[in-house]
Coordinates of C-alpha atoms (C1' of nucleotides) in Angstrom, one line a residue:
Chain A
M9 CA -10.9 -3.7 -133.8
T10 CA -7.3 -4.1 -134.9
I11 CA -5.6 -6.9 -133.1
Q12 CA -2.1 -6.1 -132.2
F13 CA -0.4 -9.4 -131.8
L14 CA 1.6 -8.2 -128.9
G15 CA 2.8 -11.7 -128.2
A16 CA 4.6 -11.8 -131.6
A17 CA 6.7 -8.8 -130.6
M18 CA 7.9 -10.6 -127.5
G19 CA 9.1 -7.5 -126.0
A20 CA 5.5 -6.6 -125.4
T21 CA 4.9 -3.0 -124.5
G22 CA 2.3 -4.5 -122.2
S23 CA 1.1 -1.3 -120.9
E24 CA -2.4 -1.8 -122.5
V25 CA -3.4 -5.1 -121.0
S26 CA -3.3 -6.6 -117.6
P27 CA -0.5 -9.1 -117.1
R28 CA -3.1 -11.7 -116.2
V29 CA -4.9 -11.3 -119.5
E30 CA -1.6 -11.2 -121.3
A31 CA -0.4 -14.4 -119.7
K32 CA -3.6 -16.2 -120.6
R33 CA -3.2 -15.1 -124.2
Q34 CA 0.3 -16.4 -124.3
R35 CA -0.8 -19.8 -122.9
R36 CA -3.4 -20.0 -125.6
R37 CA -0.8 -19.1 -128.2
A38 CA 1.4 -21.9 -127.0
E39 CA -1.5 -24.3 -127.2
I40 CA -2.1 -23.3 -130.8
L41 CA 1.5 -23.7 -131.6
E42 CA 1.6 -27.2 -130.1
A43 CA -1.4 -28.2 -132.1
A44 CA 0.1 -26.7 -135.3
I45 CA 3.4 -28.6 -134.7
Q46 CA 1.6 -31.8 -134.4
A47 CA -0.5 -31.1 -137.5
F48 CA 2.5 -29.9 -139.5
R49 CA 4.4 -32.9 -138.4
E50 CA 1.8 -35.3 -139.7
K51 CA 0.8 -33.6 -142.9
G52 CA 3.3 -31.0 -143.7
Y53 CA 2.6 -27.2 -143.8
H54 CA 0.7 -27.0 -147.1
G55 CA -1.1 -30.3 -146.3
T56 CA -2.4 -28.9 -143.0
T57 CA -5.5 -26.7 -143.0
L58 CA -6.3 -24.1 -140.4
E59 CA -9.3 -26.3 -139.8
D60 CA -6.9 -29.2 -138.9
I61 CA -5.2 -27.1 -136.2
A62 CA -8.4 -25.6 -134.9
E63 CA -10.1 -29.0 -134.6
R64 CA -7.4 -30.1 -132.2
L65 CA -8.2 -27.2 -130.0
G66 CA -12.0 -27.6 -130.3
V67 CA -12.5 -24.3 -131.9
R68 CA -13.3 -22.9 -135.4
N69 CA -10.5 -22.0 -137.7
T70 CA -11.3 -18.3 -137.7
A71 CA -10.6 -18.2 -133.9
L72 CA -6.9 -18.6 -134.7
Y73 CA -6.9 -15.2 -136.4
H74 CA -7.2 -13.7 -132.9
Y75 CA -3.7 -15.0 -132.1
F76 CA -1.9 -15.0 -135.4
P77 CA -2.3 -12.8 -138.5
D78 CA -2.1 -15.7 -140.9
K79 CA -1.1 -19.2 -141.4
E80 CA 2.4 -18.4 -142.2
A81 CA 2.8 -16.6 -138.9
I82 CA 2.0 -19.9 -137.2
L83 CA 4.7 -21.7 -139.1
Y84 CA 7.1 -18.9 -138.4
E85 CA 6.5 -19.1 -134.6
C86 CA 6.9 -22.9 -134.7
H87 CA 10.3 -22.4 -136.2
R88 CA 11.3 -19.7 -133.8
E89 CA 10.2 -21.9 -130.8
S90 CA 12.2 -24.8 -132.1
L91 CA 15.3 -22.8 -132.8
G92 CA 15.1 -21.1 -129.5
Q93 CA 15.0 -24.5 -127.7
V94 CA 18.0 -26.0 -129.4
M95 CA 20.0 -22.8 -129.6
T96 CA 20.2 -22.8 -125.8
L97 CA 21.8 -26.3 -125.9
L98 CA 24.9 -24.8 -127.4
D99 CA 25.7 -22.9 -124.3
D100 CA 24.5 -25.7 -122.0
A101 CA 26.9 -28.1 -123.7
R102 CA 29.9 -25.8 -123.2
R103 CA 28.9 -25.6 -119.4
H104 CA 28.4 -29.3 -119.4
S105 CA 31.9 -30.4 -120.2
D106 CA 35.3 -29.3 -121.6
S107 CA 35.6 -32.4 -123.8
P108 CA 34.2 -31.9 -127.3
A109 CA 33.2 -35.5 -127.5
E110 CA 31.2 -35.1 -124.3
Q111 CA 29.7 -31.9 -125.4
L112 CA 28.6 -33.5 -128.7
R113 CA 27.1 -36.4 -126.8
Y114 CA 25.3 -34.0 -124.6
L115 CA 24.0 -32.0 -127.6
I116 CA 22.7 -35.0 -129.4
A117 CA 21.0 -36.5 -126.4
E118 CA 19.4 -33.1 -125.5
H119 CA 18.4 -32.3 -129.0
V120 CA 16.7 -35.8 -129.1
R121 CA 15.0 -35.0 -125.8
V122 CA 13.6 -31.8 -127.2
M123 CA 12.4 -33.5 -130.3
T124 CA 10.5 -36.3 -128.5
E125 CA 9.5 -35.2 -125.0
T126 CA 8.2 -31.8 -126.0
L127 CA 7.7 -31.9 -129.8
R128 CA 9.0 -28.5 -129.7
G129 CA 12.1 -29.3 -131.8
S130 CA 10.5 -30.9 -134.7
S131 CA 9.8 -27.7 -136.5
L132 CA 13.4 -27.7 -137.6
A133 CA 12.4 -30.6 -139.8
F134 CA 9.7 -28.5 -141.5
E135 CA 10.1 -27.1 -144.9
V136 CA 11.6 -23.7 -144.6
H137 CA 10.6 -22.6 -148.1
S138 CA 7.0 -22.3 -147.0
L139 CA 8.0 -19.2 -145.0
A140 CA 7.7 -15.7 -146.3
P141 CA 11.0 -14.5 -147.8
E142 CA 12.1 -12.4 -144.8
H143 CA 11.1 -15.0 -142.3
Q144 CA 12.8 -17.6 -144.3
A145 CA 16.1 -15.6 -144.3
E146 CA 15.9 -15.2 -140.6
I147 CA 15.2 -18.7 -139.8
I148 CA 17.9 -20.0 -142.2
R149 CA 20.4 -17.5 -140.6
E150 CA 19.5 -18.9 -137.1
R151 CA 19.6 -22.4 -138.3
D152 CA 23.1 -21.8 -139.8
R153 CA 24.2 -20.4 -136.6
Y154 CA 23.2 -23.6 -134.8
E155 CA 24.9 -25.8 -137.5
R156 CA 28.1 -23.7 -137.1
G157 CA 27.9 -24.2 -133.4
L158 CA 27.9 -28.0 -133.9
R159 CA 30.6 -27.8 -136.5
K160 CA 32.7 -25.9 -134.0
V161 CA 32.5 -28.7 -131.5
I162 CA 33.5 -31.3 -134.2
T163 CA 36.5 -29.1 -135.1
A164 CA 37.5 -28.7 -131.5
G165 CA 37.3 -32.5 -131.2
I166 CA 39.6 -33.0 -134.2
D167 CA 42.0 -30.4 -132.8
S168 CA 42.1 -32.1 -129.4
G169 CA 42.6 -35.4 -131.0
E170 CA 39.4 -36.9 -129.6
F171 CA 38.0 -37.2 -133.2
R172 CA 39.7 -38.3 -136.3
D173 CA 40.0 -35.9 -139.2
V174 CA 36.4 -35.9 -140.5
N175 CA 34.6 -33.3 -142.7
P176 CA 32.7 -31.2 -140.1
K177 CA 30.0 -30.2 -142.5
I178 CA 29.2 -33.7 -143.6
T179 CA 29.3 -34.9 -140.0
V180 CA 26.9 -32.3 -138.8
F181 CA 24.5 -33.0 -141.7
A182 CA 24.5 -36.7 -140.7
I183 CA 23.8 -35.8 -137.1
L184 CA 21.0 -33.4 -137.8
G185 CA 19.5 -35.7 -140.4
A186 CA 19.3 -38.6 -137.9
I187 CA 17.7 -36.3 -135.3
N188 CA 15.3 -34.4 -137.6
W189 CA 14.2 -37.6 -139.1
I190 CA 12.8 -38.6 -135.7
A191 CA 9.9 -36.2 -136.5
R192 CA 8.8 -38.7 -139.2
W193 CA 8.7 -41.9 -137.3
F194 CA 8.6 -41.3 -133.6
D195 CA 5.5 -42.4 -131.8
P196 CA 5.1 -41.0 -128.3
D197 CA 3.1 -44.1 -127.3
G198 CA 5.6 -46.5 -128.8
T199 CA 8.3 -48.6 -127.1
I200 CA 11.3 -46.3 -127.8
H201 CA 11.7 -43.4 -125.4
S202 CA 13.8 -40.4 -125.1
P203 CA 16.8 -41.4 -122.9
E204 CA 17.3 -44.6 -124.7
L205 CA 17.1 -43.0 -128.1
G206 CA 19.3 -40.1 -127.2
A207 CA 22.0 -42.4 -125.8
A208 CA 21.8 -44.7 -128.7
F209 CA 22.2 -41.8 -131.2
A210 CA 25.0 -40.4 -129.3
D211 CA 26.8 -43.7 -129.1
Q212 CA 26.4 -44.3 -132.9
L213 CA 27.0 -40.8 -134.2
V214 CA 29.8 -39.8 -131.8
G215 CA 31.3 -43.2 -131.7
G216 CA 31.8 -43.1 -135.4
L217 CA 34.0 -40.1 -135.1
T218 CA 36.8 -41.7 -132.9
Chain B
M14 CA -11.0 -40.7 -175.8
T15 CA -10.2 -42.5 -172.6
I16 CA -6.5 -42.7 -171.9
Q17 CA -5.3 -46.0 -170.7
F18 CA -2.1 -45.2 -168.8
L19 CA -0.5 -48.5 -170.0
G20 CA 2.6 -47.4 -168.5
A21 CA 1.2 -47.5 -164.9
A22 CA 0.3 -51.0 -165.3
M23 CA 3.9 -51.8 -166.1
G24 CA 2.9 -55.3 -167.4
A25 CA 1.6 -53.5 -170.4
T26 CA -0.6 -55.6 -172.7
G27 CA 1.2 -53.6 -175.4
S28 CA -0.6 -55.1 -178.3
E29 CA -2.3 -51.8 -179.2
V30 CA 0.6 -49.6 -179.7
S31 CA 3.9 -49.9 -181.5
P32 CA 6.9 -50.5 -179.3
R33 CA 8.4 -47.3 -180.7
V34 CA 5.6 -45.2 -179.6
E35 CA 5.3 -46.9 -176.3
A36 CA 9.1 -46.4 -175.6
K37 CA 8.7 -42.7 -176.4
R38 CA 5.8 -42.5 -174.0
Q39 CA 7.8 -44.1 -171.2
R40 CA 10.7 -41.7 -171.7
R41 CA 8.3 -38.8 -171.4
R42 CA 6.9 -40.3 -168.3
A43 CA 10.4 -40.6 -166.9
E44 CA 11.0 -37.0 -167.7
I45 CA 7.9 -35.9 -166.0
L46 CA 8.8 -37.9 -162.9
E47 CA 12.2 -36.4 -162.8
A48 CA 10.8 -32.9 -162.9
A49 CA 8.2 -33.8 -160.3
I50 CA 10.9 -35.2 -158.0
Q51 CA 12.9 -32.1 -158.2
A52 CA 9.8 -30.0 -157.5
F53 CA 8.6 -32.1 -154.7
R54 CA 12.1 -32.0 -153.1
E55 CA 12.1 -28.2 -153.2
K56 CA 8.5 -27.4 -152.2
G57 CA 7.0 -30.5 -150.9
Y58 CA 4.1 -32.3 -152.6
H59 CA 1.3 -29.9 -151.5
G60 CA 3.5 -26.9 -152.1
T61 CA 4.1 -28.0 -155.7
T62 CA 1.5 -27.2 -158.4
L63 CA 1.1 -29.1 -161.6
E64 CA 2.2 -25.8 -163.1
D65 CA 5.5 -26.0 -161.4
I66 CA 6.2 -29.5 -162.8
A67 CA 4.9 -28.6 -166.3
E68 CA 7.0 -25.4 -166.3
R69 CA 10.2 -27.4 -165.9
L70 CA 9.2 -29.4 -169.0
G71 CA 8.1 -26.4 -171.1
V72 CA 4.5 -27.5 -171.4
R73 CA 1.2 -26.6 -169.9
N74 CA 0.0 -28.3 -166.9
T75 CA -2.8 -30.1 -168.7
A76 CA -0.4 -31.9 -170.8
L77 CA 0.5 -34.0 -167.8
Y78 CA -2.8 -35.6 -167.8
H79 CA -1.9 -37.5 -170.9
Y80 CA 0.6 -39.5 -168.8
F81 CA -0.9 -39.6 -165.3
P82 CA -4.5 -39.6 -164.2
D83 CA -3.9 -37.1 -161.5
K84 CA -1.3 -35.4 -159.2
E85 CA -1.3 -38.2 -156.7
A86 CA -0.4 -40.7 -159.3
I87 CA 2.8 -38.8 -160.0
L88 CA 3.7 -38.8 -156.4
Y89 CA 2.9 -42.5 -156.3
E90 CA 5.2 -43.3 -159.2
C91 CA 8.0 -41.2 -157.6
H92 CA 7.8 -43.3 -154.5
R93 CA 7.8 -46.6 -156.5
E94 CA 10.7 -45.4 -158.5
S95 CA 12.8 -44.7 -155.4
L96 CA 11.8 -47.8 -153.7
G97 CA 12.7 -49.8 -156.7
Q98 CA 16.1 -48.3 -156.8
V99 CA 17.1 -48.9 -153.2
M100 CA 15.4 -52.2 -153.0
T101 CA 17.8 -53.8 -155.4
L102 CA 20.6 -52.6 -153.2
L103 CA 19.7 -55.2 -150.5
D104 CA 20.6 -58.0 -152.9
D105 CA 23.6 -56.2 -154.3
A106 CA 24.9 -55.9 -150.8
R107 CA 24.6 -59.5 -150.1
R108 CA 26.5 -60.3 -153.3
H109 CA 29.1 -57.7 -152.4
S110 CA 30.3 -59.2 -149.3
D111 CA 29.7 -61.7 -146.6
S112 CA 30.7 -59.3 -143.8
P113 CA 27.7 -57.5 -142.4
A114 CA 29.8 -54.5 -141.7
E115 CA 30.9 -54.4 -145.3
Q116 CA 27.4 -54.9 -146.5
L117 CA 26.2 -52.0 -144.4
R118 CA 29.0 -49.8 -145.7
Y119 CA 28.0 -50.7 -149.2
L120 CA 24.3 -50.1 -148.6
I121 CA 25.0 -46.7 -147.1
A122 CA 27.4 -45.6 -149.9
E123 CA 25.1 -46.9 -152.6
H124 CA 21.9 -45.3 -151.1
V125 CA 23.8 -42.1 -150.9
R126 CA 24.8 -42.4 -154.5
V127 CA 21.2 -43.0 -155.5
M128 CA 20.1 -40.0 -153.5
T129 CA 22.6 -37.6 -155.0
E130 CA 23.6 -38.7 -158.5
T131 CA 20.2 -39.5 -159.8
L132 CA 17.8 -37.8 -157.5
R133 CA 15.8 -41.0 -157.8
G134 CA 16.0 -41.9 -154.2
S135 CA 14.9 -38.7 -152.7
S136 CA 11.2 -39.6 -152.9
L137 CA 11.7 -41.8 -149.9
A138 CA 12.1 -38.5 -147.9
F139 CA 8.7 -37.3 -149.3
E140 CA 5.6 -37.3 -147.1
V141 CA 3.9 -40.6 -147.5
H142 CA 0.6 -39.4 -146.0
S143 CA -0.1 -37.4 -149.2
L144 CA -0.7 -40.7 -151.0
A145 CA -4.1 -42.2 -151.5
P146 CA -4.8 -44.8 -148.7
E147 CA -4.2 -47.9 -150.9
H148 CA -1.0 -46.4 -152.3
Q149 CA 0.1 -45.3 -149.0
A150 CA -0.4 -48.8 -147.5
E151 CA 1.6 -50.3 -150.4
I152 CA 4.5 -47.9 -150.2
I153 CA 4.7 -48.2 -146.4
R154 CA 4.7 -52.0 -146.8
E155 CA 7.7 -51.8 -149.2
R156 CA 9.5 -49.3 -147.2
D157 CA 9.1 -51.5 -144.2
R158 CA 10.6 -54.3 -146.2
Y159 CA 13.6 -52.2 -147.0
E160 CA 14.0 -51.2 -143.3
R161 CA 13.7 -54.8 -142.3
G162 CA 16.4 -55.7 -144.8
L163 CA 18.7 -53.1 -143.1
R164 CA 17.9 -54.4 -139.6
K165 CA 18.7 -57.9 -140.7
V166 CA 22.2 -56.7 -141.7
I167 CA 22.6 -55.0 -138.3
T168 CA 21.4 -58.1 -136.5
A169 CA 23.8 -60.3 -138.5
G170 CA 26.6 -57.9 -137.5
I171 CA 25.7 -58.2 -133.9
D172 CA 25.6 -62.0 -134.1
S173 CA 28.9 -62.2 -135.9
G174 CA 30.5 -59.9 -133.3
E175 CA 31.3 -57.2 -135.8
F176 CA 28.9 -54.8 -134.1
R177 CA 28.3 -54.3 -130.4
D178 CA 24.8 -55.0 -129.0
V179 CA 22.8 -52.0 -130.5
N180 CA 19.2 -51.6 -131.0
P181 CA 18.7 -52.5 -134.7
K182 CA 15.5 -50.4 -135.0
I183 CA 17.1 -47.3 -133.7
T184 CA 20.3 -47.8 -135.6
V185 CA 18.4 -48.1 -138.9
F186 CA 16.4 -45.0 -138.2
A187 CA 19.6 -43.1 -137.6
I188 CA 21.1 -44.3 -140.8
L189 CA 18.0 -43.6 -142.9
G190 CA 17.5 -40.2 -141.2
A191 CA 21.1 -39.1 -142.2
I192 CA 20.5 -40.4 -145.8
N193 CA 17.1 -39.0 -146.3
W194 CA 18.0 -35.6 -144.9
I195 CA 20.4 -35.3 -147.9
A196 CA 17.4 -34.4 -150.0
R197 CA 17.0 -31.2 -147.8
W198 CA 20.5 -29.8 -148.1
F199 CA 22.3 -31.4 -151.1
D200 CA 23.3 -29.1 -153.9
P201 CA 24.4 -30.9 -157.1
D202 CA 26.5 -27.9 -157.9
G203 CA 28.1 -27.7 -154.5
T204 CA 31.5 -28.9 -153.3
I205 CA 30.4 -32.1 -151.7
H206 CA 30.0 -35.0 -154.0
S207 CA 28.6 -38.5 -153.8
P208 CA 31.7 -40.7 -153.4
E209 CA 33.0 -38.5 -150.6
L210 CA 29.7 -38.2 -149.0
G211 CA 28.9 -41.9 -149.1
A212 CA 32.2 -42.8 -147.6
A213 CA 32.0 -40.2 -144.9
F214 CA 28.4 -41.4 -144.0
A215 CA 29.5 -45.1 -143.9
D216 CA 32.5 -44.3 -141.8
Q217 CA 30.6 -42.4 -139.2
L218 CA 27.4 -44.5 -139.2
V219 CA 29.0 -47.9 -139.3
G220 CA 32.1 -46.9 -137.3
G221 CA 29.7 -46.0 -134.5
L222 CA 28.6 -49.6 -134.2
T223 CA 31.8 -51.3 -133.5
Chain C
dT7 C1' -23.2 -6.5 -110.9
dC8 C1' -22.0 -4.6 -115.2
dA9 C1' -19.7 -2.5 -119.0
dA10 C1' -15.6 -3.1 -121.6
dA11 C1' -12.3 -6.3 -123.5
dA12 C1' -11.4 -10.8 -125.2
dA13 C1' -12.6 -15.1 -127.4
dC14 C1' -15.0 -17.1 -130.5
dT15 C1' -18.7 -17.9 -134.1
dT16 C1' -21.3 -18.0 -138.5
dA17 C1' -21.6 -16.3 -143.0
dA18 C1' -19.3 -14.3 -146.9
dT19 C1' -15.4 -13.4 -150.1
dG20 C1' -11.8 -14.4 -153.3
dA21 C1' -7.9 -17.0 -155.0
dC22 C1' -5.8 -20.5 -156.4
dA23 C1' -5.0 -24.9 -158.3
dA24 C1' -6.7 -29.6 -159.7
dT25 C1' -9.3 -31.3 -163.1
dT26 C1' -12.4 -31.7 -167.4
dC27 C1' -13.4 -30.7 -172.2
dA28 C1' -13.2 -29.6 -176.8
dA29 C1' -10.2 -28.3 -180.0
dT30 C1' -5.5 -27.9 -182.5
dT31 C1' -0.9 -29.2 -183.6
dT32 C1' 2.5 -32.8 -184.1
dT33 C1' 4.1 -37.4 -184.9
dT34 C1' 3.8 -42.0 -186.8
dG35 C1' 3.7 -45.6 -190.0
dG36 C1' 2.0 -47.4 -194.3
Chain D
dC9 C1' 2.0 -37.8 -198.9
dC10 C1' -1.8 -38.8 -195.8
dA11 C1' -5.0 -40.5 -192.4
dA12 C1' -5.0 -42.1 -187.7
dA13 C1' -3.0 -41.8 -183.2
dA14 C1' -0.6 -39.1 -179.9
dA15 C1' 0.7 -34.8 -177.7
dT16 C1' -0.4 -30.6 -176.4
dT17 C1' -3.2 -26.5 -175.7
dG18 C1' -6.7 -22.9 -174.0
dA19 C1' -10.9 -22.2 -171.9
dA20 C1' -14.2 -23.5 -168.5
dT21 C1' -15.4 -26.0 -164.1
dT22 C1' -15.1 -26.9 -159.4
dG23 C1' -13.8 -27.6 -154.7
dT24 C1' -10.9 -26.3 -151.3
dC25 C1' -9.1 -23.3 -148.3
dA26 C1' -7.2 -18.8 -146.4
dT27 C1' -8.8 -14.7 -145.2
dT28 C1' -12.3 -10.9 -144.0
dA29 C1' -16.6 -9.0 -142.0
dA30 C1' -19.9 -8.7 -138.8
dG31 C1' -22.0 -10.3 -135.0
dT32 C1' -22.5 -13.2 -130.3
dT33 C1' -20.8 -15.2 -126.1
dT34 C1' -17.6 -15.3 -122.3
dT35 C1' -14.3 -13.4 -119.3
dT36 C1' -12.4 -9.7 -116.7
dG37 C1' -11.9 -6.4 -113.1
dA38 C1' -13.6 -2.5 -110.9

DNA sequence: TCAAAAACTTAATGACAATTCAATTTTTGG
DNA sequence: CCAAAAATTGAATTGTCATTAAGTTTTTGA
């Protein structure tokens, strides 16, 4: 009766279950994560009950234990999901242009898109301290990697003369603050939409560096 | 035995207790709020126990009930405190300069100062949904008033030609996001300090509007 | 079609944390 | 110094979840 949470291992050994079944399981896991992200976004991690998440899916809270060992594991996966999404942007940005200013504009606009279109990015705005110590360390390490990537773009821009001599650390905090805050006010049914928002943020936040 | 929470009413009838005693009580209330703000900032509202708050003050959690009727009341007062602090900035800014750009720079720098020097401002970054419905409505109404005040400065700047034709709503969200995010990363013992941070934010966020 | 696997359910369990209550200690002001 | 008020405490209460256990229903694939 022990459930193995193959999905969590990502590199699933997969020899035990048919790919069809495994794929279905993964889809369901994704649905749970999406419901969880929405709930966490609205009420915070501690303020959200498993009931809240299950309700959005039309099941009982205990059903979730078939997919995740506990509540913290759900939060952990939300963070991994978000980090995975934005982390790829760093490489994309390098391919997108050679100009640091253009790279930064791209990164901001795409990060905003990830935050709004798929709510996938919003976990970055969640409280990290709710994670178990080991998970917390891992997520913080990854998040730092992302922040370092952004700072590198800023530094490159300063070196190339595209940006004035700003403090990269502070600059990145301002950018991430503006973006992460989106999770607090954005309404998918509202009048503001991703492309407009991304462009506006890029204009303001990058424009202020020249 | 019923405790009256005179402090909460602010317009205390005060005829029952000596001013000396009342003043002491207010000081203690302030201490509790400060401890609570720090705890909430680190663990979030639901993630913080009354024990956490009491511990910082060297008392038992039940002692807090002498000053606040319940946990939610503490959060409520934190929000009121923060809003009170930043709300006065709107008037200060008008007195400070006639130029919208200068007003906005002032507002950003001062808001940053309030966030970092006294942690008083950080409650604005707390989750509003944890408040009781009536309190939530009041706080949101006040917060909206602050946001409107900021938008008015942006609009004035556009009209005066100091700013380009940006979307005031988005612009204010970016500014408040950057500032509120400070609560998540700022370390009072770190290398970044208020004046530098305030100036850097003002440069980047206002500079991007011209 | 049918047995095994998977998905989900209902009914406990147990912990924790907010709150209440009934003292006890400390402070205040005459 | 002393009685009343204020501050605090320890013990008891309670409700809310997360989690576990033990079925039941649904899906899968041969």
